[in-house]
Short mmCIF file of C-alpha atoms in Angstrom, two decimals:
data_model
loop_
_atom_site.label_atom_id
_atom_site.label_comp_id
_atom_site.label_asym_id
_atom_site.label_seq_id
_atom_site.Cartn_x
_atom_site.Cartn_y
_atom_site.Cartn_z
CA MET A 211 16.61 -17.51 -0.43
CA LYS A 212 19.15 -15.81 -2.46
CA LYS A 213 20.07 -12.38 -1.28
CA LEU A 214 20.44 -9.14 -3.15
CA LEU A 215 23.10 -6.47 -2.97
CA LEU A 216 23.83 -3.04 -4.34
CA SER A 217 26.67 -0.91 -3.04
CA MET A 218 26.28 2.64 -1.83
CA LEU A 219 28.49 3.63 -4.73
CA ALA A 220 25.61 3.02 -7.11
CA ILE A 221 23.40 5.31 -5.07
CA SER A 222 25.99 8.07 -4.84
CA ALA A 223 26.54 7.89 -8.57
CA LEU A 224 22.91 8.58 -9.48
CA ALA A 225 22.74 11.04 -12.34
CA VAL A 226 20.68 14.06 -11.40
CA THR A 227 20.50 15.48 -14.91
CA SER A 228 17.51 13.31 -15.74
CA CYS A 229 15.36 14.94 -13.03
CA SER A 230 15.03 18.70 -13.01
CA SER A 231 12.57 20.89 -11.17
CA ASP A 232 10.16 22.82 -13.34
CA ASP A 233 11.14 26.45 -12.72
CA ASP A 234 7.75 27.66 -13.93
CA ASN A 235 5.86 25.66 -11.31
CA ASN A 236 6.09 26.18 -7.56
CA ASP A 237 4.70 22.74 -6.74
CA ASN A 238 8.07 21.05 -7.23
CA ASN A 239 6.75 19.10 -10.18
CA THR A 240 9.68 17.28 -11.70
CA VAL A 241 10.30 16.71 -15.39
CA ILE A 242 11.90 13.36 -16.25
CA ASP A 243 13.80 12.86 -19.49
CA PRO A 244 12.32 9.71 -21.09
CA THR A 245 15.61 9.01 -22.91
CA ASN A 246 17.63 9.06 -19.67
CA PHE A 247 15.40 7.92 -16.82
CA GLN A 248 17.55 7.88 -13.68
CA GLY A 249 18.20 10.02 -10.63
CA THR A 250 16.45 10.88 -7.37
CA LEU A 251 13.16 12.42 -6.32
CA ASN A 252 13.68 14.27 -3.05
CA ASP A 253 11.34 15.49 -0.31
CA GLY A 254 8.53 17.54 -1.86
CA ASP A 255 9.24 16.41 -5.42
CA VAL A 256 6.30 15.09 -7.43
CA ALA A 257 6.67 13.51 -10.86
CA THR A 258 4.19 11.92 -13.27
CA LEU A 259 5.37 9.96 -16.26
CA ASP A 260 3.83 10.43 -19.70
CA ALA A 261 2.17 7.26 -20.97
CA SER A 262 2.70 8.33 -24.57
CA GLN A 263 6.48 8.06 -24.08
CA THR A 264 8.69 4.99 -23.72
CA TYR A 265 11.12 5.60 -20.84
CA THR A 266 14.65 4.24 -21.00
CA LEU A 267 15.85 3.39 -17.48
CA THR A 268 19.59 4.03 -17.73
CA GLY A 269 20.51 3.78 -14.04
CA SER A 270 19.06 3.78 -10.55
CA PHE A 271 15.96 5.84 -9.82
CA VAL A 272 15.23 6.43 -6.11
CA ILE A 273 12.07 7.97 -4.63
CA ARG A 274 13.06 9.46 -1.28
CA ASP A 275 11.02 10.29 1.85
CA GLY A 276 8.35 12.86 0.98
CA ALA A 277 8.54 12.34 -2.79
CA THR A 278 5.94 10.77 -5.08
CA LEU A 279 6.20 9.16 -8.50
CA THR A 280 3.02 8.42 -10.46
CA ILE A 281 3.06 6.06 -13.44
CA PRO A 282 -0.15 6.12 -15.51
CA ALA A 283 -1.77 3.22 -17.34
CA GLY A 284 0.02 2.10 -20.49
CA THR A 285 3.44 3.45 -19.54
CA ARG A 286 6.37 1.37 -20.75
CA ILE A 287 9.81 1.48 -19.11
CA GLU A 288 12.72 -0.27 -20.83
CA ALA A 289 15.81 -0.85 -18.69
CA GLN A 290 19.45 -0.88 -19.70
CA GLY A 291 22.48 -1.31 -17.49
CA GLY A 292 22.19 -4.61 -15.61
CA THR A 293 22.65 -4.18 -11.85
CA SER A 294 22.75 -0.39 -12.10
CA ALA A 295 19.20 -0.15 -13.48
CA TYR A 296 16.40 -0.42 -10.92
CA ILE A 297 13.62 1.63 -9.32
CA ALA A 298 13.57 1.98 -5.52
CA VAL A 299 11.15 3.59 -3.07
CA ALA A 300 12.70 4.63 0.23
CA GLN A 301 10.79 4.84 3.54
CA GLY A 302 8.29 7.67 3.29
CA GLY A 303 8.43 7.79 -0.50
CA LYS A 304 5.42 6.82 -2.58
CA ILE A 305 4.91 5.19 -5.94
CA ASN A 306 1.51 5.09 -7.60
CA ILE A 307 1.32 2.66 -10.50
CA ASN A 308 -2.11 3.13 -12.07
CA GLY A 309 -2.31 0.41 -14.70
CA THR A 310 -5.51 -1.21 -15.89
CA ALA A 311 -6.40 -4.68 -17.14
CA ASN A 312 -6.38 -3.43 -20.73
CA SER A 313 -3.45 -1.08 -20.29
CA PRO A 314 -0.92 -2.31 -17.70
CA VAL A 315 2.31 -0.58 -16.76
CA VAL A 316 5.22 -2.60 -18.13
CA MET A 317 8.79 -2.53 -16.80
CA THR A 318 10.99 -4.63 -19.04
CA SER A 319 14.38 -5.11 -20.65
CA GLY A 320 15.52 -2.69 -23.31
CA SER A 321 17.58 -5.36 -25.05
CA SER A 322 16.71 -6.45 -28.57
CA THR A 323 17.13 -10.01 -27.27
CA PRO A 324 15.69 -9.83 -23.74
CA ALA A 325 16.64 -12.47 -21.21
CA GLU A 326 16.48 -13.17 -17.50
CA GLY A 327 18.83 -10.96 -15.52
CA ASP A 328 18.91 -8.02 -17.92
CA TRP A 329 18.21 -5.45 -15.16
CA GLY A 330 17.27 -5.02 -11.52
CA GLY A 331 13.61 -4.59 -10.68
CA LEU A 332 11.31 -2.69 -8.34
CA VAL A 333 12.27 -2.26 -4.67
CA ILE A 334 9.95 -0.79 -2.03
CA CYS A 335 10.94 -0.04 1.58
CA GLY A 336 8.42 0.73 4.33
CA ARG A 337 8.10 1.29 8.07
CA ALA A 338 6.27 -1.92 9.02
CA ASN A 339 7.62 -4.60 11.32
CA THR A 340 10.37 -7.00 10.38
CA ASN A 341 12.28 -9.49 12.54
CA LYS A 342 15.48 -9.03 10.55
CA GLY A 343 16.87 -6.59 13.12
CA GLY A 344 16.44 -9.13 15.88
CA SER A 345 13.27 -7.93 17.61
CA THR A 346 9.95 -6.16 17.12
CA GLY A 347 10.25 -2.56 15.97
CA GLN A 348 13.84 -2.86 14.78
CA THR A 349 15.04 -1.52 11.46
CA ALA A 350 17.34 -3.15 8.95
CA THR A 351 19.12 -2.27 5.73
CA SER A 352 17.79 -3.48 2.41
CA GLU A 353 20.05 -5.63 0.34
CA VAL A 354 19.24 -3.44 -2.63
CA GLY A 355 20.32 0.16 -2.40
CA ASN A 356 21.28 0.07 1.31
CA LEU A 357 17.95 1.65 2.22
CA THR A 358 16.52 1.54 5.75
CA TYR A 359 13.33 -0.45 6.26
CA GLY A 360 11.25 -1.70 9.17
CA GLY A 361 9.79 -0.10 12.29
CA THR A 362 6.43 -0.22 14.06
CA THR A 363 4.01 1.37 11.57
CA ASN A 364 2.31 -1.72 10.20
CA ASN A 365 -0.32 0.36 8.36
CA ASP A 366 2.35 2.41 6.61
CA SER A 367 1.67 3.31 2.97
CA SER A 368 4.22 3.33 0.17
CA GLY A 369 1.56 4.10 -2.42
CA SER A 370 -0.55 1.99 -4.76
CA ILE A 371 0.59 -0.60 -7.30
CA ARG A 372 -2.06 -2.03 -9.62
CA TYR A 373 -1.72 -3.81 -12.96
CA LEU A 374 2.05 -3.93 -13.24
CA ARG A 375 4.11 -6.40 -15.26
CA VAL A 376 7.82 -6.68 -14.49
CA GLU A 377 9.93 -8.65 -16.99
CA TYR A 378 13.49 -10.04 -17.33
CA THR A 379 14.77 -8.92 -13.93
CA GLY A 380 17.29 -10.72 -11.73
CA ALA A 381 20.53 -8.96 -12.64
CA THR A 382 23.38 -10.88 -10.97
CA PHE A 383 26.21 -9.53 -8.84
CA ASN A 384 27.62 -12.99 -8.20
CA GLY A 385 26.41 -16.53 -7.66
CA GLU A 386 24.70 -15.61 -4.37
CA LYS A 387 23.41 -12.10 -5.05
CA GLU A 388 20.68 -11.27 -7.52
CA PHE A 389 17.76 -8.91 -7.85
CA ASN A 390 14.15 -10.11 -7.58
CA GLY A 391 11.36 -8.95 -9.83
CA VAL A 392 9.65 -7.01 -7.02
CA SER A 393 11.15 -6.80 -3.52
CA LEU A 394 9.00 -5.51 -0.63
CA PHE A 395 11.05 -4.64 2.48
CA GLY A 396 8.94 -3.88 5.56
CA VAL A 397 6.08 -2.56 3.42
CA GLY A 398 2.93 -1.66 5.34
CA SER A 399 -0.68 -2.71 4.90
CA GLY A 400 -1.63 0.81 3.78
CA THR A 401 0.08 0.01 0.48
CA THR A 402 -2.06 -1.42 -2.30
CA PHE A 403 -0.28 -4.27 -4.06
CA GLU A 404 -2.42 -6.16 -6.53
CA TYR A 405 -2.50 -7.36 -10.12
CA VAL A 406 1.29 -7.68 -10.32
CA GLN A 407 3.21 -10.12 -12.50
CA SER A 408 6.85 -11.14 -12.58
CA TYR A 409 7.76 -12.69 -15.93
CA ARG A 410 11.00 -14.58 -16.51
CA GLY A 411 12.96 -13.08 -13.64
CA GLY A 412 16.39 -14.53 -13.00
CA ASP A 413 15.84 -14.91 -9.23
CA ASP A 414 12.65 -14.83 -7.14
CA GLY A 415 9.63 -13.35 -8.85
CA ILE A 416 8.09 -11.46 -5.90
CA GLU A 417 9.49 -11.44 -2.36
CA PHE A 418 8.15 -10.08 0.95
CA PHE A 419 10.87 -9.25 3.51
CA GLY A 420 8.79 -8.70 6.63
CA GLY A 421 6.11 -6.04 6.61
CA ALA A 422 2.32 -6.31 6.64
CA VAL A 423 1.38 -5.55 3.04
CA ASN A 424 -1.21 -7.82 1.46
CA GLY A 425 -0.64 -9.23 -2.02
CA LYS A 426 -3.70 -9.97 -4.15
CA TYR A 427 -3.91 -11.21 -7.74
CA LEU A 428 -0.22 -11.98 -8.18
CA VAL A 429 1.30 -13.90 -11.09
CA ALA A 430 4.81 -15.34 -11.40
CA VAL A 431 5.89 -17.11 -14.58
CA GLU A 432 9.24 -18.84 -15.22
CA SER A 433 11.08 -17.49 -12.20
CA GLY A 434 14.73 -18.52 -12.02
CA ASP A 435 14.51 -19.35 -8.30
CA ASP A 436 11.38 -19.31 -6.11
CA SER A 437 8.29 -17.81 -7.68
CA ILE A 438 6.88 -16.01 -4.61
CA ASP A 439 8.82 -15.84 -1.37
CA PHE A 440 8.10 -14.43 2.10
CA ALA A 441 10.25 -14.22 5.22
CA ASP A 442 11.48 -12.09 8.13
CA GLY A 443 8.18 -11.72 9.96
CA TRP A 444 5.84 -11.00 7.06
CA SER A 445 2.33 -10.76 8.51
CA GLY A 446 0.08 -10.44 5.51
CA THR A 447 -2.60 -12.08 3.43
CA GLY A 448 -1.97 -13.51 -0.02
CA GLU A 449 -5.01 -14.13 -2.19
CA TYR A 450 -5.33 -15.32 -5.76
CA TRP A 451 -1.76 -16.22 -6.65
CA TYR A 452 -1.13 -17.97 -9.96
CA ILE A 453 2.35 -19.48 -10.30
CA VAL A 454 3.70 -21.31 -13.35
CA ASP A 455 7.01 -23.02 -14.14
CA GLY A 456 9.30 -21.71 -11.41
CA ALA A 457 12.74 -23.30 -11.15
CA ARG A 458 12.69 -24.15 -7.42
CA ALA A 459 9.76 -23.71 -4.99
CA GLY A 460 6.46 -22.36 -6.20
CA ILE A 461 6.12 -20.59 -2.85
CA GLU A 462 8.88 -20.43 -0.26
CA GLY A 463 8.06 -19.21 3.24
CA SER A 464 10.20 -18.86 6.35
CA ASN A 465 10.52 -16.96 9.59
CA ASN A 466 14.16 -15.90 9.73
CA SER A 467 17.27 -17.51 8.25
CA ASP A 468 19.48 -16.37 11.15
CA ASP A 469 17.10 -17.02 14.06
CA ALA A 470 14.22 -19.44 13.54
CA ASN A 471 12.48 -18.04 16.65
CA ALA A 472 12.88 -14.34 15.79
CA MET A 473 9.95 -12.10 16.64
CA PRO A 474 7.54 -11.03 15.31
CA LYS A 475 7.01 -14.39 13.66
CA THR A 476 5.94 -14.73 10.07
CA THR A 477 2.15 -15.00 10.12
CA ALA A 478 0.85 -15.79 6.66
CA THR A 479 -2.72 -16.22 5.49
CA LEU A 480 -2.85 -17.74 2.00
CA ARG A 481 -5.99 -18.58 0.09
CA ASN A 482 -6.99 -19.30 -3.48
CA ILE A 483 -3.56 -20.30 -4.78
CA SER A 484 -2.52 -22.30 -7.85
CA VAL A 485 1.03 -23.56 -8.32
CA VAL A 486 1.68 -25.33 -11.63
CA GLY A 487 4.97 -26.79 -12.83
CA GLY A 488 7.83 -28.94 -11.69
CA GLY A 489 10.15 -26.88 -9.50
CA THR A 490 12.90 -28.79 -7.72
CA GLU A 491 11.90 -27.78 -4.16
CA GLY A 492 8.18 -28.48 -4.23
CA GLY A 493 4.93 -26.66 -4.75
CA ILE A 494 5.44 -24.92 -1.42
CA PHE A 495 8.50 -25.00 0.85
CA ILE A 496 8.26 -24.33 4.61
CA LYS A 497 11.68 -23.59 6.07
CA GLU A 498 13.82 -21.65 8.57
CA GLY A 499 11.35 -21.67 11.46
CA GLY A 500 8.28 -21.51 9.26
CA GLY A 501 6.12 -19.30 11.44
CA ILE A 502 2.34 -19.40 11.61
CA TRP A 503 0.46 -20.27 8.42
CA THR A 504 -3.20 -20.63 7.52
CA VAL A 505 -3.66 -21.92 3.96
CA ASP A 506 -6.94 -22.71 2.20
CA ASN A 507 -7.99 -23.67 -1.34
CA PHE A 508 -4.53 -24.58 -2.57
CA TYR A 509 -4.08 -26.34 -5.93
CA ILE A 510 -0.71 -27.97 -6.75
CA LYS A 511 0.02 -29.63 -10.09
CA ASP A 512 2.93 -31.56 -11.62
CA PHE A 513 5.48 -31.65 -8.81
CA ASP A 514 7.54 -34.50 -7.44
CA LEU A 515 6.79 -33.05 -3.99
CA GLY A 516 3.72 -31.03 -3.06
CA ILE A 517 4.45 -29.59 0.40
CA ASN A 518 8.12 -29.54 1.30
CA ILE A 519 9.50 -29.16 4.82
CA LYS A 520 12.87 -30.07 6.23
CA ASP A 521 13.02 -32.80 8.82
CA ALA A 522 12.91 -32.10 12.54
CA ASP A 523 16.69 -32.31 12.93
CA SER A 524 17.27 -29.71 10.22
CA ASP A 525 14.39 -27.38 11.16
CA PRO A 526 13.01 -28.24 14.62
CA VAL A 527 11.16 -24.92 15.00
CA ALA A 528 9.13 -25.30 11.81
CA ASN A 529 8.32 -28.89 12.73
CA ALA A 530 7.27 -27.80 16.22
CA HIS A 531 4.83 -25.33 14.66
CA ILE A 532 3.26 -28.18 12.71
CA VAL A 533 2.95 -30.32 15.83
CA ALA A 534 1.33 -27.39 17.66
CA GLY A 535 -1.19 -26.85 14.87
CA ASP A 536 0.25 -23.46 13.94
CA ILE A 537 0.65 -24.46 10.28
CA THR A 538 -2.51 -25.77 8.65
CA PHE A 539 -3.62 -26.42 5.08
CA THR A 540 -7.27 -27.04 4.17
CA ASN A 541 -8.82 -27.94 0.83
CA VAL A 542 -5.57 -28.90 -0.89
CA GLN A 543 -5.69 -30.65 -4.26
CA PHE A 544 -2.62 -32.55 -5.39
CA ASP A 545 -2.82 -33.13 -9.15
CA GLY A 546 -0.02 -35.14 -10.75
CA VAL A 547 2.05 -34.86 -7.56
CA THR A 548 4.27 -37.85 -6.75
CA THR A 549 4.55 -37.27 -2.98
CA ASN A 550 2.03 -35.05 -1.24
CA SER A 551 4.20 -34.01 1.72
CA ALA A 552 7.74 -34.50 2.96
CA TYR A 553 6.60 -34.24 6.56
CA ILE A 554 6.57 -37.56 8.38
CA GLY A 555 4.86 -37.70 11.75
CA ASP A 556 1.67 -38.47 13.63
CA GLU A 557 0.15 -35.04 13.03
CA MET A 558 -1.69 -34.48 9.76
CA PHE A 559 -1.55 -30.77 8.98
CA PHE A 560 -3.46 -30.74 5.69
CA THR A 561 -6.80 -31.89 4.35
CA THR A 562 -7.38 -32.71 0.71
CA THR A 563 -10.14 -32.23 -1.82
CA ASP A 564 -10.75 -33.05 -5.47
CA ASN A 565 -12.41 -29.71 -6.12
CA ALA A 566 -9.91 -26.98 -5.27
CA THR A 567 -10.26 -24.01 -7.61
CA GLY A 568 -7.01 -22.41 -6.50
CA ALA A 569 -6.49 -19.06 -8.18
CA GLY A 570 -9.81 -19.49 -9.94
CA SER A 571 -9.52 -22.23 -12.54
CA GLY A 572 -7.18 -24.80 -11.05
CA ALA A 573 -4.26 -25.25 -13.45
CA GLU A 574 -5.73 -22.97 -16.12
CA THR A 575 -5.12 -19.25 -16.37
CA PRO A 576 -7.72 -17.52 -14.19
CA ALA A 577 -10.13 -15.01 -15.71
CA TRP A 578 -8.76 -12.17 -13.59
CA ALA A 579 -5.33 -12.57 -15.27
CA ALA A 580 -6.65 -11.95 -18.77
CA GLY A 581 -5.36 -9.01 -20.79
CA TRP A 582 -2.49 -7.69 -18.68
CA THR A 583 -0.27 -10.77 -18.17
CA ARG A 584 1.97 -12.79 -20.49
CA PHE A 585 2.93 -16.46 -20.53
#
């Protein structure tokens, strides 16, 4: 997985002129200038965007502990500024994105010729477990914004995100450091995260860095790296994921890149998944310790390799999990796949079917994705 980075300088340089408290209201309601959307919401601040306006994201916008940003259905945010333009939720902050199927919230590039990597993306940091700090309950620092994440509150809430489309993210610092479309660092299960699409992001579409948040009805289209990625002790459920034309793995999952045995181990439950397209690293890639996986109703189409896993010499921990029966796939359909699995051994960890529905309609766009997504 590629990593992300933003220096503290970008945080310290946030312009505060775009957020000003309403002097006529004692509730700390904050007025945001739609022509210069950047700054910080601090403890007690509450802001609601106006769906009739198009907001120009000109820099970083950070929602701090005790602050809440609400984005109503139909709101459009157009970003300018490359790596300096992103939206971040710190621990204790909340973002409520209230899109609908007919009127999603759209965060996109403000360029007249939009392309992958035009801006950052959405970053959310919570208080749920991660193994990045080396053990259960540790905290770590996000690679975007230098924000603290992690802890022991697995049911932590960072708000509610529904019907959101994020486009043309993946701004690049260098060859190893890029933004994702949506990055979830230690986000808790009290957060709603569903009906979210990443479209043409320059790096990963959606990535879970630890945490316990569940992701339901997720779409990733033309991601520049992995389409959906999870690591660092993520213990969540992913349901109804529809992935198309990613550059590398459709789904990449690992335990910890520094310590394959780090605790708590990634424990992923995946069901009703479709991965379509010819990424170079397989329909799904198990790596860096793997963790514990339960996968059911998984449809993979048009890959040279369906399920990818490094050999036992390169990744003995992940292979040991397969031998122990900790990683299982049931009801997998390989359609136009040259090699079903890279794993060679006596243990068969997947069962196949000719009738997997995946995200709902096999390779076709599922009904639940109609209206709010783009392809």
